[in-house]
CSV table of N, CA and C in Angstrom, one decimal:
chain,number,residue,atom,x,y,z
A,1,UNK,N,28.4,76.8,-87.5
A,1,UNK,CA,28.7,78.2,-87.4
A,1,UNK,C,28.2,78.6,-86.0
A,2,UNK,N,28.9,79.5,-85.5
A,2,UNK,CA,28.3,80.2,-84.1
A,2,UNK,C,28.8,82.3,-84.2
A,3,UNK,N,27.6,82.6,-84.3
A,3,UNK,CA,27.9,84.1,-84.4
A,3,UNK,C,27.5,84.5,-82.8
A,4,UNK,N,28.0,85.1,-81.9
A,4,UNK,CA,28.2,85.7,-80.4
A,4,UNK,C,28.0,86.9,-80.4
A,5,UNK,N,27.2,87.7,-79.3
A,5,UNK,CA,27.4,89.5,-79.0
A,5,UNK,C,27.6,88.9,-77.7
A,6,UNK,N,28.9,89.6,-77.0
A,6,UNK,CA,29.0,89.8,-75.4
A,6,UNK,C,28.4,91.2,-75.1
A,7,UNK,N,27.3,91.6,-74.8
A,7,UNK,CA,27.0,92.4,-73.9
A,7,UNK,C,27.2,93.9,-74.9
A,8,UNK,N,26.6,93.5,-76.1
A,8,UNK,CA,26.8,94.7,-76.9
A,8,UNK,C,25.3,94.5,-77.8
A,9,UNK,N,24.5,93.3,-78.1
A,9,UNK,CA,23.5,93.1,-79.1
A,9,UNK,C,22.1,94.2,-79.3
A,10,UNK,N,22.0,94.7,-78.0
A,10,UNK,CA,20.9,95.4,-77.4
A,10,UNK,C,21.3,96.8,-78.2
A,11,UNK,N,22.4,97.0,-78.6
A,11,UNK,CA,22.8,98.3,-78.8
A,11,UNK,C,22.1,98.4,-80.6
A,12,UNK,N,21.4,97.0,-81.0
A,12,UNK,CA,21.5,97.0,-82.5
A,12,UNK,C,19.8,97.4,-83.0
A,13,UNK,N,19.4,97.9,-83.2
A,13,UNK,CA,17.3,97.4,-83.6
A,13,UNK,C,17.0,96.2,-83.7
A,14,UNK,N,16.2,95.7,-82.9
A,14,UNK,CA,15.8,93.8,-82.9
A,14,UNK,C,15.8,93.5,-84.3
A,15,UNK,N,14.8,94.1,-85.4
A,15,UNK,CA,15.1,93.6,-86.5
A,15,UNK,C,16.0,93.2,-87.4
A,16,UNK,N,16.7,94.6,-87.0
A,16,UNK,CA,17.9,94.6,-88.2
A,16,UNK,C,19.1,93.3,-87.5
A,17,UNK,N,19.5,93.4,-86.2
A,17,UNK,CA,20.6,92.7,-84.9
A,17,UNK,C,19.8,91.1,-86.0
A,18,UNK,N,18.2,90.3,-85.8
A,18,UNK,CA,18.3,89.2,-85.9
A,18,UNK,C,18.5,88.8,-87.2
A,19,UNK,N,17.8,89.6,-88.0
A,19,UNK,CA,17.5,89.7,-89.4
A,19,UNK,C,18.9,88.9,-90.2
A,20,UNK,N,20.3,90.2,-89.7
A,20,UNK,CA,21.6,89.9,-90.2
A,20,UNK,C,22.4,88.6,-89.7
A,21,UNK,N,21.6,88.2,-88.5
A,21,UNK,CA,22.4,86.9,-87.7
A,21,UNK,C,21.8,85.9,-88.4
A,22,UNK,N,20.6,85.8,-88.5
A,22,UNK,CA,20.1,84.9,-89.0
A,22,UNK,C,20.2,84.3,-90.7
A,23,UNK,N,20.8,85.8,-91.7
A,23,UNK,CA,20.9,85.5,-92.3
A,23,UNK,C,22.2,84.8,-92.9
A,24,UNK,N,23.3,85.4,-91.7
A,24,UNK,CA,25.0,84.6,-91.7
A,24,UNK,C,24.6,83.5,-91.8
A,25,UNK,N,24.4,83.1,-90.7
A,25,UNK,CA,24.3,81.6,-90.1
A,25,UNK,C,24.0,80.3,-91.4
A,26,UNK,N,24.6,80.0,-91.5
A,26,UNK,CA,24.3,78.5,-92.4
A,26,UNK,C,23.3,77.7,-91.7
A,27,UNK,N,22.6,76.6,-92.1
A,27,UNK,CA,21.9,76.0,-91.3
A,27,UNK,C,22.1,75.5,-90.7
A,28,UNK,N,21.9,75.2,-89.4
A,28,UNK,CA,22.1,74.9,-88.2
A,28,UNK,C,22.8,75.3,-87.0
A,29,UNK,N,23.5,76.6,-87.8
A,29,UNK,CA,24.7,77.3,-87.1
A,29,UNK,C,24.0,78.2,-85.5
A,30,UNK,N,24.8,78.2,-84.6
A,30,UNK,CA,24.0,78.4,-83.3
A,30,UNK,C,24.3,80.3,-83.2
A,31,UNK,N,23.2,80.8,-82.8
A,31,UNK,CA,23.3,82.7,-82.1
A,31,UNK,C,23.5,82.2,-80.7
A,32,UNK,N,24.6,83.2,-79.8
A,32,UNK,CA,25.0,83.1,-78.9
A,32,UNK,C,24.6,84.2,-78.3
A,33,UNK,N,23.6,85.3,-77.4
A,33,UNK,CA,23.7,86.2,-77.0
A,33,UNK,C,23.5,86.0,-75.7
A,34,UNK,N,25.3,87.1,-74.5
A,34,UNK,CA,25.4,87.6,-73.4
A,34,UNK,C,24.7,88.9,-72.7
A,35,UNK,N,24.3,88.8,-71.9
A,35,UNK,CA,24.3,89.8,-71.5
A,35,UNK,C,24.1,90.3,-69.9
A,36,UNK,N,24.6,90.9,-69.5
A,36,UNK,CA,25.1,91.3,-68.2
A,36,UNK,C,24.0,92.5,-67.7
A,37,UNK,N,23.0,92.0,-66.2
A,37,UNK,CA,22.4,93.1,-65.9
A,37,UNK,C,22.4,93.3,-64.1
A,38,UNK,N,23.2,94.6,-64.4
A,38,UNK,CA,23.9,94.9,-63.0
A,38,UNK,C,22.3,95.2,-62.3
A,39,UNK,N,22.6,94.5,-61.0
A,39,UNK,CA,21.6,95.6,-59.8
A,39,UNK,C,22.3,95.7,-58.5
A,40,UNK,N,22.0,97.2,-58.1
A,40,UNK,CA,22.9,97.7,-57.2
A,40,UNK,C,22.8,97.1,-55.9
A,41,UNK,N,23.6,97.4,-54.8
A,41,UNK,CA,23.8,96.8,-53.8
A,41,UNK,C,22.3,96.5,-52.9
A,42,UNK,N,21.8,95.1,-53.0
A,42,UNK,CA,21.2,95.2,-52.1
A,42,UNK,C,20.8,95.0,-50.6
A,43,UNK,N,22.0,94.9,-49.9
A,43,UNK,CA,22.6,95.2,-48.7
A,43,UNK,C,22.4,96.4,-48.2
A,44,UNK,N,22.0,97.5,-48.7
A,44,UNK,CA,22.6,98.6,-48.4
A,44,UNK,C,21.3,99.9,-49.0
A,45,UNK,N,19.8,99.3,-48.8
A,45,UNK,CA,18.7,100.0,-49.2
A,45,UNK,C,18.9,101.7,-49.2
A,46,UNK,N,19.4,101.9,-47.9
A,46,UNK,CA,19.5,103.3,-47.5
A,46,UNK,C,20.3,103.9,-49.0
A,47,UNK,N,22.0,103.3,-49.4
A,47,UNK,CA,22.9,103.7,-50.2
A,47,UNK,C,21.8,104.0,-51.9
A,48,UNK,N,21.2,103.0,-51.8
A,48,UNK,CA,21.2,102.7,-53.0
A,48,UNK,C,19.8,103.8,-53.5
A,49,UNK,N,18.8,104.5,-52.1
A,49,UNK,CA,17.9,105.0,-52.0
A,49,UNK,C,18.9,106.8,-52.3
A,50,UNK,N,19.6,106.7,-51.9
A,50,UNK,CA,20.6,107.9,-52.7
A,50,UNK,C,20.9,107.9,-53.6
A,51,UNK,N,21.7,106.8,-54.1
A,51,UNK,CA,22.0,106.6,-55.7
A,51,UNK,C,20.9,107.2,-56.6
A,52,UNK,N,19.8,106.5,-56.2
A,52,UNK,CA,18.5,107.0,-57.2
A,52,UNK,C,18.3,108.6,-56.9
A,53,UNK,N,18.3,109.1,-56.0
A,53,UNK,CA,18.2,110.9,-55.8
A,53,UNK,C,19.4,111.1,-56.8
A,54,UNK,N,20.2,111.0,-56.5
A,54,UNK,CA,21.6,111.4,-57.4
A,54,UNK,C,21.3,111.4,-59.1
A,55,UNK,N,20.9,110.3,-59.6
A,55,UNK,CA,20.9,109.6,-60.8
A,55,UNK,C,19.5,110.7,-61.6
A,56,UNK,N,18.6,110.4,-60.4
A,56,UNK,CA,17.4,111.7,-61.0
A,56,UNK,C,18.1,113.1,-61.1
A,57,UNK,N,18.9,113.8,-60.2
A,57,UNK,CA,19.4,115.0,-60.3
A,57,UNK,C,20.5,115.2,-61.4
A,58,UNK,N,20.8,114.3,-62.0
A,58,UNK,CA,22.0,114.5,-63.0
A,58,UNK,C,22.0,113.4,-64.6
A,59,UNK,N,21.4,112.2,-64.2
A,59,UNK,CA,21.5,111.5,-65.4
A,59,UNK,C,20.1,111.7,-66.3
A,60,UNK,N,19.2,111.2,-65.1
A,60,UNK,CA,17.7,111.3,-65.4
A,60,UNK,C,17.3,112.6,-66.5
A,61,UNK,N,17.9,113.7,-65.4
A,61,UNK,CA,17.6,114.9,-65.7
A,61,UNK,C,18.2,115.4,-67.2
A,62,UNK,N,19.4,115.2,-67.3
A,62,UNK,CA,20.8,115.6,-68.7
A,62,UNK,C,19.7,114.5,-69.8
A,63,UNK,N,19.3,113.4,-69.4
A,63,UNK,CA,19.0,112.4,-70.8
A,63,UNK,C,17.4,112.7,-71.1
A,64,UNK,N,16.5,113.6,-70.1
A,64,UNK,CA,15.7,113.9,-70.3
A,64,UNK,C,14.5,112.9,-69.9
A,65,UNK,N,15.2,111.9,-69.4
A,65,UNK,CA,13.9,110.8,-69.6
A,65,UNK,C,13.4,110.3,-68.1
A,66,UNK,N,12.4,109.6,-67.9
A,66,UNK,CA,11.7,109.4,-66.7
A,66,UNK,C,12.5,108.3,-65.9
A,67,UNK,N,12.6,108.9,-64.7
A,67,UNK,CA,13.4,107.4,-64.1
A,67,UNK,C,12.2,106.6,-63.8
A,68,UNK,N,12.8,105.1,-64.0
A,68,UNK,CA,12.3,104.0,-63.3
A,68,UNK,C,12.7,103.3,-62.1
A,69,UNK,N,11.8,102.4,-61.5
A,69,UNK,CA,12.5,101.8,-60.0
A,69,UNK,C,13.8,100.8,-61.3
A,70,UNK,N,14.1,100.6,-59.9
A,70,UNK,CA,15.3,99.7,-60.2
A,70,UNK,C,14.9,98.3,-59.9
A,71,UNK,N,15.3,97.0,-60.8
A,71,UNK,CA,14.5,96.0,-60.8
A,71,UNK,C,15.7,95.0,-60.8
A,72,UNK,N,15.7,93.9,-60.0
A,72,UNK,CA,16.8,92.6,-60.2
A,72,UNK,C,16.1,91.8,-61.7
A,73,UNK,N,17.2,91.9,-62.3
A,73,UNK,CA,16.7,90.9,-63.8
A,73,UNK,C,16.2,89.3,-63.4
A,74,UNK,N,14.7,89.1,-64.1
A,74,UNK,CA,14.3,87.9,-63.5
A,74,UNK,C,14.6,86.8,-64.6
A,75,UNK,N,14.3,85.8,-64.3
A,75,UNK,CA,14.0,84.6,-65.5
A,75,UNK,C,12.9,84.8,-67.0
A,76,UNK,N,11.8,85.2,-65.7
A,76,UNK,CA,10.7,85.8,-66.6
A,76,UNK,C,11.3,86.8,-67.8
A,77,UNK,N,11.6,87.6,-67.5
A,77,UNK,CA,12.4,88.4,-68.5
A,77,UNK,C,13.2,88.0,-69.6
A,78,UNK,N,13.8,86.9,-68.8
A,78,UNK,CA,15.1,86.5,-70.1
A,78,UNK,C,14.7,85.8,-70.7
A,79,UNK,N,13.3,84.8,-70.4
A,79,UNK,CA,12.8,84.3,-71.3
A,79,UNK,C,11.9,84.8,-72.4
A,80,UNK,N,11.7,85.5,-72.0
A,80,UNK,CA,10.7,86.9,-73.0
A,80,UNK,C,11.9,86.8,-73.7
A,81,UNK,N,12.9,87.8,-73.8
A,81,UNK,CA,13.9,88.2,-74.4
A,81,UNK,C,14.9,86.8,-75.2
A,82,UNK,N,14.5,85.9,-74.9
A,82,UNK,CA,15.3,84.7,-75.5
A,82,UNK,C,13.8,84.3,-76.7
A,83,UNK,N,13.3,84.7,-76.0
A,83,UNK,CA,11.9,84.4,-77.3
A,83,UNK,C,11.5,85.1,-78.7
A,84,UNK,N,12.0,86.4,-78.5
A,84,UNK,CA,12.2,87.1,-79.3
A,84,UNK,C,12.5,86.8,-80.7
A,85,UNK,N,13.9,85.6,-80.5
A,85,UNK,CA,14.5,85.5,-82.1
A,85,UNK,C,13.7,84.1,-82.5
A,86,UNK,N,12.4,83.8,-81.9
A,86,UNK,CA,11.0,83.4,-82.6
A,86,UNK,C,10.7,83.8,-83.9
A,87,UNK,N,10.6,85.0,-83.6
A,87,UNK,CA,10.1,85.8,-84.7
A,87,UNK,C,11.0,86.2,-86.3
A,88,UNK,N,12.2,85.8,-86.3
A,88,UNK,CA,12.8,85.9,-87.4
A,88,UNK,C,13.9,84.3,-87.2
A,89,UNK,N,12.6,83.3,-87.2
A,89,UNK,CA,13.0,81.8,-87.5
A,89,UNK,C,13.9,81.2,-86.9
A,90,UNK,N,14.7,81.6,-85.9
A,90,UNK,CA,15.3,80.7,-85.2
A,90,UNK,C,14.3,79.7,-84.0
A,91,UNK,N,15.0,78.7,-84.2
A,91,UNK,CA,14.5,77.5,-83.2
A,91,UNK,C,15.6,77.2,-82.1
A,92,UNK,N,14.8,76.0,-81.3
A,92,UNK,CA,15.7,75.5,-80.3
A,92,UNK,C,16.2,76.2,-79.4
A,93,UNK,N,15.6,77.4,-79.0
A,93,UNK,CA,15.9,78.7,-78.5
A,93,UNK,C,16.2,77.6,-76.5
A,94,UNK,N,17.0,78.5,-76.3
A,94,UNK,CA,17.1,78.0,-74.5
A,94,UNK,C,18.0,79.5,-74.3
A,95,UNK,N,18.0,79.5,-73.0
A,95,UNK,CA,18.5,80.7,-71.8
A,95,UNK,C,19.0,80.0,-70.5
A,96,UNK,N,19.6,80.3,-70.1
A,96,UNK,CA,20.2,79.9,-69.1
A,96,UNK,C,20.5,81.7,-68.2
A,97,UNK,N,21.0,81.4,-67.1
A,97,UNK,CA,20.6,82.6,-65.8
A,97,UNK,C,22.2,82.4,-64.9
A,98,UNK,N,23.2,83.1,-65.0
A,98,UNK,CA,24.3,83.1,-64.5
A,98,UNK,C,24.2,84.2,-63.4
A,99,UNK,N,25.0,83.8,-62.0
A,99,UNK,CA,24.8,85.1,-60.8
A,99,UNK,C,26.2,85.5,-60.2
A,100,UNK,N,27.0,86.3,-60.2
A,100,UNK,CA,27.7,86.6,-59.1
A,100,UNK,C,27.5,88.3,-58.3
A,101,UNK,N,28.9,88.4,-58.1
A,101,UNK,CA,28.8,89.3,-57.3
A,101,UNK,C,29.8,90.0,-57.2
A,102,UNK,N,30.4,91.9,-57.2
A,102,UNK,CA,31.1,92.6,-57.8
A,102,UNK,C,30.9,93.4,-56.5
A,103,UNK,N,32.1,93.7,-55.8
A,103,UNK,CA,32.3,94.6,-54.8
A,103,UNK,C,33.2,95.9,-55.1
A,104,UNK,N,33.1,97.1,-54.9
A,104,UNK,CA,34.1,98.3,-55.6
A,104,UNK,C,34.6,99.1,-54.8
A,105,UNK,N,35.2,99.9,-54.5
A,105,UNK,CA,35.2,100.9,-53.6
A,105,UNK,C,34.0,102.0,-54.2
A,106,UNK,N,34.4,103.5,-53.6
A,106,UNK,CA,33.9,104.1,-54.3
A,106,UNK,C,34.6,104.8,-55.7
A,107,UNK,N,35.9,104.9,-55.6
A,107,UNK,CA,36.4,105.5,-57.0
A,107,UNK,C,36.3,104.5,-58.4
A,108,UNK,N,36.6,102.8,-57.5
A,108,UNK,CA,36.7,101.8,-58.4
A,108,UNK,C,35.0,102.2,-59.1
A,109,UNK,N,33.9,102.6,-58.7
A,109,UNK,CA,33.0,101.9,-58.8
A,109,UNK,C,32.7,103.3,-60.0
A,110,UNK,N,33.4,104.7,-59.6
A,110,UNK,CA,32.9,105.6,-60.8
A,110,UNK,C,33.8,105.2,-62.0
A,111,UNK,N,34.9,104.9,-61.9
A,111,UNK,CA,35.6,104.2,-62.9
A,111,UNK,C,34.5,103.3,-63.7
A,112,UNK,N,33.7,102.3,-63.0
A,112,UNK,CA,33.0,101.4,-63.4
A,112,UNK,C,31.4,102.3,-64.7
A,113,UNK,N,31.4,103.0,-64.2
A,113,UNK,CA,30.1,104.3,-64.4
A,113,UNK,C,30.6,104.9,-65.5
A,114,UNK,N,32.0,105.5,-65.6
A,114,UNK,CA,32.7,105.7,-66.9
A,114,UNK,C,32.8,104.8,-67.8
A,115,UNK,N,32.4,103.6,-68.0
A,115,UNK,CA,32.7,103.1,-69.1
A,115,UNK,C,31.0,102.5,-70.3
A,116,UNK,N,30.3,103.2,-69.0
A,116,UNK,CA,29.1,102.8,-69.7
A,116,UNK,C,28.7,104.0,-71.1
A,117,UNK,N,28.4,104.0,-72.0
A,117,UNK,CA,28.0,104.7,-73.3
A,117,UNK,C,27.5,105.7,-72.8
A,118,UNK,N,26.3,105.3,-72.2
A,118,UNK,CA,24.9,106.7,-71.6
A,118,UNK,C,25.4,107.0,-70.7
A,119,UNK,N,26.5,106.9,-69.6
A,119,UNK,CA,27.2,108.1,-69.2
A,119,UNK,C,28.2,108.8,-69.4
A,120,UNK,N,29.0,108.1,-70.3
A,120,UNK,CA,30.2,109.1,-70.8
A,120,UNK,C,29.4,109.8,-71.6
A,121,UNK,N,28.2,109.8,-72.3
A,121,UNK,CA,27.3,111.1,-73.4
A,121,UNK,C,27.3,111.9,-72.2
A,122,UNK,N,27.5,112.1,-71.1
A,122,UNK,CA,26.7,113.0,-70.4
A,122,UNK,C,27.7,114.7,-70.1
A,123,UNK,N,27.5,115.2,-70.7
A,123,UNK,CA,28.6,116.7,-70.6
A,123,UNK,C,29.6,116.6,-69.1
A,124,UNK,N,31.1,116.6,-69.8
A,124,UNK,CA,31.8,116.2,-68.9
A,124,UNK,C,31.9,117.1,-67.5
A,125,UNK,N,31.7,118.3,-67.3
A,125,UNK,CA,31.4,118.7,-66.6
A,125,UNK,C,30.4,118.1,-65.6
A,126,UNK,N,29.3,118.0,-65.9
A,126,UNK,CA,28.3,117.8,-65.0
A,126,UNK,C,28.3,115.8,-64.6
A,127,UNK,N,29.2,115.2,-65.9
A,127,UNK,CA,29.0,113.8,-65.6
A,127,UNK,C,30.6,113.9,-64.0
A,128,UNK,N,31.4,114.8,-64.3
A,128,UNK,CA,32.0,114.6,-63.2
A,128,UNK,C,31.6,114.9,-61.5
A,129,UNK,N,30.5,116.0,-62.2
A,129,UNK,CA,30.1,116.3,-60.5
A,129,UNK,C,28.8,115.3,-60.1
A,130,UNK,N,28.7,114.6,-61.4
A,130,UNK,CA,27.2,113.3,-60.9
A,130,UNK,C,28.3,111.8,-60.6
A,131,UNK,N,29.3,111.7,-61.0
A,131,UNK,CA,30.4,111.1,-60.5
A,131,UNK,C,30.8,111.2,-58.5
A,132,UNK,N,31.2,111.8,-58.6
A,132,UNK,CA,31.7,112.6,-57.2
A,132,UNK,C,30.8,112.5,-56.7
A,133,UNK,N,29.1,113.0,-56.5
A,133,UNK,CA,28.2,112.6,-56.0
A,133,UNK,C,27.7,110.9,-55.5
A,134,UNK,N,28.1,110.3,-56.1
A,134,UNK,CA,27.9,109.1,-56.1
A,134,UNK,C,29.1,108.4,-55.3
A,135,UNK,N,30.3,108.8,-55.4
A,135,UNK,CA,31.8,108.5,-54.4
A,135,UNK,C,31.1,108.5,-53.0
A,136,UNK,N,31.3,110.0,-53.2
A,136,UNK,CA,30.3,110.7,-52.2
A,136,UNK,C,29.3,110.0,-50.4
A,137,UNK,N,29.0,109.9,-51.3
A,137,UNK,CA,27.3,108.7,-51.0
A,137,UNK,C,27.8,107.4,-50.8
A,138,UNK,N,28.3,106.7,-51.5
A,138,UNK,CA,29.3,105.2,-50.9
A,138,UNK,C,30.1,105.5,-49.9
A,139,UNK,N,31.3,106.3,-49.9
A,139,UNK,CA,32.1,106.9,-48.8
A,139,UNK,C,31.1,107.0,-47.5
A,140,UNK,N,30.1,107.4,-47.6
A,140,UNK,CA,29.2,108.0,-46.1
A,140,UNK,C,28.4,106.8,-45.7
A,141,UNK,N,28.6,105.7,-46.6
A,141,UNK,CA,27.7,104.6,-46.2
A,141,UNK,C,28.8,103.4,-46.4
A,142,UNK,N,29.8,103.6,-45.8
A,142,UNK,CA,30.8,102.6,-45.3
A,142,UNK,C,32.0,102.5,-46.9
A,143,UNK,N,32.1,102.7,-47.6
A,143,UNK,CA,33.2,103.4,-48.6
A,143,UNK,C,33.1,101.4,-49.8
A,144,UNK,N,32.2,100.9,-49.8
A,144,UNK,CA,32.0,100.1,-50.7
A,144,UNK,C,30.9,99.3,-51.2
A,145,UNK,N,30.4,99.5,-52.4
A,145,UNK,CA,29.2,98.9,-53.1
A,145,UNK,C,29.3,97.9,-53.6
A,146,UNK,N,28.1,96.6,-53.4
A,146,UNK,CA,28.5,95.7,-54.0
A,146,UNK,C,27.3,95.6,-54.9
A,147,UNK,N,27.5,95.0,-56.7
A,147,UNK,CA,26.4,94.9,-57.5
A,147,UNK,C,26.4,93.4,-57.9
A,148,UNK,N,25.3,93.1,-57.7
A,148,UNK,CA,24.6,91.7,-58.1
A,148,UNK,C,23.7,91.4,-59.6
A,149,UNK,N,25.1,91.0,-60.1
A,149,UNK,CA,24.9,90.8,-62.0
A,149,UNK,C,24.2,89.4,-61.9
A,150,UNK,N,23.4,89.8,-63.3
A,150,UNK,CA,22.8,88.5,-63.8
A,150,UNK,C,22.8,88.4,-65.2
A,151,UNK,N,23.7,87.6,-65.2
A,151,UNK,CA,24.1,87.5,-66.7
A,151,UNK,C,23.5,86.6,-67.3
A,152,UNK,N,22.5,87.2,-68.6
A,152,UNK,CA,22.0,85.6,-69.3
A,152,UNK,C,22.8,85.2,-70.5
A,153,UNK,N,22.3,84.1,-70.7
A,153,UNK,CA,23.0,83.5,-72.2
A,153,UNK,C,21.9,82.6,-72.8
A,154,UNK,N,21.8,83.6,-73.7
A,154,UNK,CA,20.7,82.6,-75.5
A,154,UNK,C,20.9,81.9,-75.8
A,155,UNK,N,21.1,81.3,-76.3
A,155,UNK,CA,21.2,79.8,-77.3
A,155,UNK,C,20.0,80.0,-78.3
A,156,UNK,N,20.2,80.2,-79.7
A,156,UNK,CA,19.3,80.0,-80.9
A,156,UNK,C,19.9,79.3,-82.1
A,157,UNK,N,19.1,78.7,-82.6
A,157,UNK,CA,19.6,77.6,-83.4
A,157,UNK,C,18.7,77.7,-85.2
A,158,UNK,N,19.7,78.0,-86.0
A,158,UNK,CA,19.2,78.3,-87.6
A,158,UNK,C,18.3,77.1,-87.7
């Protein structure tokens, strides 16, 4: 058996997300979990030192919650996070660390911004002018961003 989340698992409560996979799974059957974690251009400190002003004046602000720095996903992390399904009896656990690289303009890149969950919540009104803000700001710092994904992948074993 092999049960998979591409880049949706996070959206479930740890408990309940392993609880149910673990309980599918026949023995021996393998959990597969993807997941993809953008960090913005790092070329481009000044762009990205705007982004974050922007993001506090409109997303931060609308979701109510404290921004944090922005951090490149490490190993350390995904091995935490691959350790996790420890705790509701999977073994043989491994992670592996996949890297590329995503260049946009700026409209491509609010296109990109629309399709995340926690920003389309955001009142269309104001998610369009924190949109445009952000065009904005790429446009004035040479009209393209590039983001540096690190995608991991789990391996857990019933």
């Amino acid at each position: 058996d092999l049960i998979y989340s591409a880049s949706a698992f996070h959206w479930i409560p740890e408990e309940t997300g392993y609880k149910k996979v673990y309980d599918m799974l026949e023995n021996g059957g393998v959990f597969a979990r993807f997941a993809n974690h953008p960090y913005r251009d790092k070329g481009q400190p000044a762009l990205s030192e705007e982004i974050d002003k922007i993001y506090a004046q409109y997303y931060y602000k609308y979701h109510n919650k404290q921004q944090k720095p922005l951090i490149e996903y490490s190993a350390e992390q995904a091995e935490n996070r691959a350790l996790i399904a420890l705790k509701y009896g999977f073994t043989d656990i491994q992670y592996k660390l996949f890297h590329r690289t995503r260049t946009f303009s700026a409209y491509e890149y609010s296109l990109l911004l629309g399709t995340y969950s926690d920003h389309i919540a955001i009142e269309e009104s104001i998610r369009n002018e924190f949109f445009n803000k952000i065009e904005e700001a790429i446009n004035r710092h040479g009209g393209k961003i590039t983001i540096y994904d690190t995608i991991d992948l789990q391996l857990a074993r019933k």
